[in-house]
Each structure stands twice: as structure tokens, then as C-alpha cells.
Amino acid sequence: MQHRNTIRVTMSAMATIAAALSLTACQSGGGEPAADKSSQAPATAAASPTASSPTSPATAASKPAGGGTSTPSGATATPASDPSGGTAPTCPVTALEASAYQAANRPNGTGTGAAIVEFTNVSGKACVVQGHPTVAGAGNGSPDHNAPLKVTPTGSASSVKIAPGGKAWVKLTFVQVQGEADGYCASGAKPTVYPTLVVGLPGSGAHQVALSDGEIAECDNKVTATAVSAVKPS
């Protein structure tokens, strides 16, 4: 009797298990298992950050902010250098040696009429002379004791560059002495004779010169002077 009850209990348990399996099969037959659905959700969520990721730094830096090519503001053309080596300094008094002689073209009369003063650069460097001269009459060896003449400048003045050994010139035209012997001045004044002249150039000092062919005889203590020139006057 007890054996039969045990069989009944076993059969009852098996029936319960079969019913449970049948119920599970009915619930899963119309679609995917719940475990499969839950496994797909994280995959979808993981894909979304890739679509919205920011532009990489390399791509952003590939475009210059200003666009185009900049040019340095200080880029200017450099002028060509002076082939002569630039401006030479003014000739000092020690760089010049002065001499004088009567001009070929001079006013009619018996006096000096006109003289050419020649300046030679005796230094080893090029230098510049310029302007109209000052002129004074003086005795031999006494340049400080001189009688300034009234100078009337003629012609335009410009700088003259003298190379070593080069020359520049000034022409002086006096009021001519007339007549014979001691002569006379048209103004009625007495002619004046100077053994030497003191000729000065702006910035280049005063130079005492004597005519190579006589003394300086002139009237009225007046002289017309050209500016120093690179062209030898006559």
C-alpha cells in the first residue's frame, strides 16, 4: 500500500514538470527570447557616440585663420649703393695747394684784369670744395695783414669732388687799371698793387697765392668771382 503511494507521488511530480515545460514553450513560440532582446539594446546605444563625435583637431588646424599669405610690413626696396662711394668730406686746408696765374680772357687795360686760382688736392683721399671764394690783397708773407676786396659772386655754386691729384678752379675778374706806367682807375681812385692774394673757400680755409707772372694790380678793391668749378676757366 505504501509502494503505491510513492508511485503516485512520482507520477504527479512528473506531470507537474511536463506542464511547466509546455507552458514555457507556449510563451516563447511567438517571438524572440527576452534574453536576446536585452542583448541588442546596449549595441544600439554604443553606436550613437560615434555618429556625434567632434571634428578631430588635425582637421580644424588645416585651415589658416586669416587665409592667404602675409607679407612683412617692413619689406621695402633697398636703393642701390652709390658707385662713387658716397659723399666725400670737405677738403681741409691742408689737403689743398693753391697757385694763381693771369687769365687768358680778361678786360682791356694794363693791370692784371683777371686771374685763375687753381686748387690741387695733395692729400691721399678724395674731398669736396664748394662755394664762392673770399678774396683779399696782402703783402708777401703777411696773409693776416690783408685788405679784403668786395666780392661780387657770379654763377651758381655746387659741390666739386676732387680726387687725389685732381684740381678745381676759381676765376677772379678785377676792375682793370688803365693807361701806361702806374696807370689810373676809371673811377678816379688810385690803382692798388698786391704782391699776393689770400683766397678762401667755405670750409677749406684761406690760401695765400702769388701770380706766377707778376703782381696783382687792380682798381677800387672790387672783384667778381666764379664759384669753384671742376671745369678749368680761361
PDB file of N, CA, C and O in Angstrom, residues 136-161:
ATOM      1  N   ALA A 136      91.233 138.686 -50.677  1.00  0.00           N
ATOM      2  CA  ALA A 136      91.862 139.822 -50.013  1.00  0.00           C
ATOM      3  C   ALA A 136      93.238 140.036 -50.617  1.00  0.00           C
ATOM      4  O   ALA A 136      93.886 139.089 -51.074  1.00  0.00           O
ATOM      5  N   GLY A 137      93.689 141.299 -50.658  1.00  0.00           N
ATOM      6  CA  GLY A 137      95.042 141.609 -51.110  1.00  0.00           C
ATOM      7  C   GLY A 137      95.977 141.614 -49.916  1.00  0.00           C
ATOM      8  O   GLY A 137      95.592 142.056 -48.816  1.00  0.00           O
ATOM      9  N   ALA A 138      97.206 141.102 -50.098  1.00  0.00           N
ATOM     10  CA  ALA A 138      98.145 141.019 -48.974  1.00  0.00           C
ATOM     11  C   ALA A 138      99.567 141.189 -49.462  1.00  0.00           C
ATOM     12  O   ALA A 138      99.874 140.997 -50.637  1.00  0.00           O
ATOM     13  N   GLY A 139     100.460 141.522 -48.513  1.00  0.00           N
ATOM     14  CA  GLY A 139     101.890 141.599 -48.822  1.00  0.00           C
ATOM     15  C   GLY A 139     102.498 140.201 -48.720  1.00  0.00           C
ATOM     16  O   GLY A 139     101.911 139.272 -48.169  1.00  0.00           O
ATOM     17  N   ASN A 140     103.680 140.049 -49.264  1.00  0.00           N
ATOM     18  CA  ASN A 140     104.378 138.764 -49.202  1.00  0.00           C
ATOM     19  C   ASN A 140     104.636 138.367 -47.750  1.00  0.00           C
ATOM     20  O   ASN A 140     105.188 139.142 -46.973  1.00  0.00           O
ATOM     21  N   GLY A 141     104.235 137.153 -47.411  1.00  0.00           N
ATOM     22  CA  GLY A 141     104.484 136.647 -46.070  1.00  0.00           C
ATOM     23  C   GLY A 141     103.601 137.246 -45.002  1.00  0.00           C
ATOM     24  O   GLY A 141     103.833 137.006 -43.818  1.00  0.00           O
ATOM     25  N   SER A 142     102.594 138.013 -45.357  1.00  0.00           N
ATOM     26  CA  SER A 142     101.727 138.636 -44.354  1.00  0.00           C
ATOM     27  C   SER A 142     100.246 138.391 -44.687  1.00  0.00           C
ATOM     28  O   SER A 142      99.485 139.337 -44.926  1.00  0.00           O
ATOM     29  N   PRO A 143      99.819 137.123 -44.684  1.00  0.00           N
ATOM     30  CA  PRO A 143      98.423 136.854 -45.049  1.00  0.00           C
ATOM     31  C   PRO A 143      97.421 137.383 -44.034  1.00  0.00           C
ATOM     32  O   PRO A 143      96.268 137.663 -44.377  1.00  0.00           O
ATOM     33  N   ASP A 144      97.878 137.536 -42.760  1.00  0.00           N
ATOM     34  CA  ASP A 144      96.943 138.032 -41.750  1.00  0.00           C
ATOM     35  C   ASP A 144      96.720 139.543 -41.856  1.00  0.00           C
ATOM     36  O   ASP A 144      95.712 140.054 -41.368  1.00  0.00           O
ATOM     37  N   HIS A 145      97.656 140.228 -42.461  1.00  0.00           N
ATOM     38  CA  HIS A 145      97.509 141.670 -42.660  1.00  0.00           C
ATOM     39  C   HIS A 145      97.110 141.892 -44.113  1.00  0.00           C
ATOM     40  O   HIS A 145      97.959 142.105 -44.983  1.00  0.00           O
ATOM     41  N   ASN A 146      95.826 141.823 -44.342  1.00  0.00           N
ATOM     42  CA  ASN A 146      95.344 141.915 -45.719  1.00  0.00           C
ATOM     43  C   ASN A 146      94.216 142.930 -45.830  1.00  0.00           C
ATOM     44  O   ASN A 146      93.676 143.394 -44.816  1.00  0.00           O
ATOM     45  N   ALA A 147      93.915 143.264 -47.066  1.00  0.00           N
ATOM     46  CA  ALA A 147      92.840 144.213 -47.353  1.00  0.00           C
ATOM     47  C   ALA A 147      91.740 143.466 -48.105  1.00  0.00           C
ATOM     48  O   ALA A 147      91.904 143.142 -49.290  1.00  0.00           O
ATOM     49  N   PRO A 148      90.624 143.133 -47.421  1.00  0.00           N
ATOM     50  CA  PRO A 148      89.549 142.399 -48.087  1.00  0.00           C
ATOM     51  C   PRO A 148      88.991 143.174 -49.282  1.00  0.00           C
ATOM     52  O   PRO A 148      88.812 144.395 -49.219  1.00  0.00           O
ATOM     53  N   LEU A 149      88.771 142.455 -50.361  1.00  0.00           N
ATOM     54  CA  LEU A 149      88.141 143.049 -51.535  1.00  0.00           C
ATOM     55  C   LEU A 149      86.654 142.732 -51.513  1.00  0.00           C
ATOM     56  O   LEU A 149      86.236 141.688 -50.996  1.00  0.00           O
ATOM     57  N   LYS A 150      85.867 143.639 -52.093  1.00  0.00           N
ATOM     58  CA  LYS A 150      84.437 143.408 -52.188  1.00  0.00           C
ATOM     59  C   LYS A 150      84.188 142.421 -53.330  1.00  0.00           C
ATOM     60  O   LYS A 150      84.485 142.709 -54.492  1.00  0.00           O
ATOM     61  N   VAL A 151      83.656 141.254 -52.980  1.00  0.00           N
ATOM     62  CA  VAL A 151      83.463 140.180 -53.959  1.00  0.00           C
ATOM     63  C   VAL A 151      82.029 140.188 -54.469  1.00  0.00           C
ATOM     64  O   VAL A 151      81.066 140.181 -53.691  1.00  0.00           O
ATOM     65  N   THR A 152      81.892 140.196 -55.794  1.00  0.00           N
ATOM     66  CA  THR A 152      80.589 140.006 -56.424  1.00  0.00           C
ATOM     67  C   THR A 152      80.554 138.590 -56.983  1.00  0.00           C
ATOM     68  O   THR A 152      81.272 138.278 -57.940  1.00  0.00           O
ATOM     69  N   PRO A 153      79.765 137.690 -56.380  1.00  0.00           N
ATOM     70  CA  PRO A 153      79.742 136.305 -56.874  1.00  0.00           C
ATOM     71  C   PRO A 153      78.995 136.206 -58.197  1.00  0.00           C
ATOM     72  O   PRO A 153      78.035 136.942 -58.453  1.00  0.00           O
ATOM     73  N   THR A 154      79.440 135.320 -59.038  1.00  0.00           N
ATOM     74  CA  THR A 154      78.764 135.086 -60.308  1.00  0.00           C
ATOM     75  C   THR A 154      78.637 133.584 -60.551  1.00  0.00           C
ATOM     76  O   THR A 154      79.534 132.812 -60.210  1.00  0.00           O
ATOM     77  N   GLY A 155      77.531 133.185 -61.144  1.00  0.00           N
ATOM     78  CA  GLY A 155      77.298 131.762 -61.405  1.00  0.00           C
ATOM     79  C   GLY A 155      76.798 131.034 -60.174  1.00  0.00           C
ATOM     80  O   GLY A 155      76.920 131.514 -59.044  1.00  0.00           O
ATOM     81  N   SER A 156      76.203 129.860 -60.389  1.00  0.00           N
ATOM     82  CA  SER A 156      75.666 129.057 -59.288  1.00  0.00           C
ATOM     83  C   SER A 156      76.763 128.187 -58.693  1.00  0.00           C
ATOM     84  O   SER A 156      77.678 127.751 -59.389  1.00  0.00           O
ATOM     85  N   ALA A 157      76.663 127.963 -57.388  1.00  0.00           N
ATOM     86  CA  ALA A 157      77.664 127.173 -56.684  1.00  0.00           C
ATOM     87  C   ALA A 157      77.195 125.736 -56.533  1.00  0.00           C
ATOM     88  O   ALA A 157      76.010 125.469 -56.333  1.00  0.00           O
ATOM     89  N   SER A 158      78.115 124.798 -56.639  1.00  0.00           N
ATOM     90  CA  SER A 158      77.818 123.386 -56.428  1.00  0.00           C
ATOM     91  C   SER A 158      79.068 122.701 -55.883  1.00  0.00           C
ATOM     92  O   SER A 158      80.176 123.213 -56.002  1.00  0.00           O
ATOM     93  N   SER A 159      78.863 121.533 -55.281  1.00  0.00           N
ATOM     94  CA  SER A 159      79.995 120.798 -54.716  1.00  0.00           C
ATOM     95  C   SER A 159      80.854 120.200 -55.827  1.00  0.00           C
ATOM     96  O   SER A 159      80.331 119.693 -56.815  1.00  0.00           O
ATOM     97  N   VAL A 160      82.141 120.261 -55.639  1.00  0.00           N
ATOM     98  CA  VAL A 160      83.091 119.695 -56.601  1.00  0.00           C
ATOM     99  C   VAL A 160      83.957 118.682 -55.867  1.00  0.00           C
ATOM    100  O   VAL A 160      84.668 119.037 -54.918  1.00  0.00           O
ATOM    101  N   LYS A 161      83.889 117.441 -56.293  1.00  0.00           N
ATOM    102  CA  LYS A 161      84.688 116.385 -55.679  1.00  0.00           C
ATOM    103  C   LYS A 161      86.031 116.294 -56.395  1.00  0.00           C
ATOM    104  O   LYS A 161      86.094 116.141 -57.612  1.00  0.00           O
TER     105      LYS A 161
END
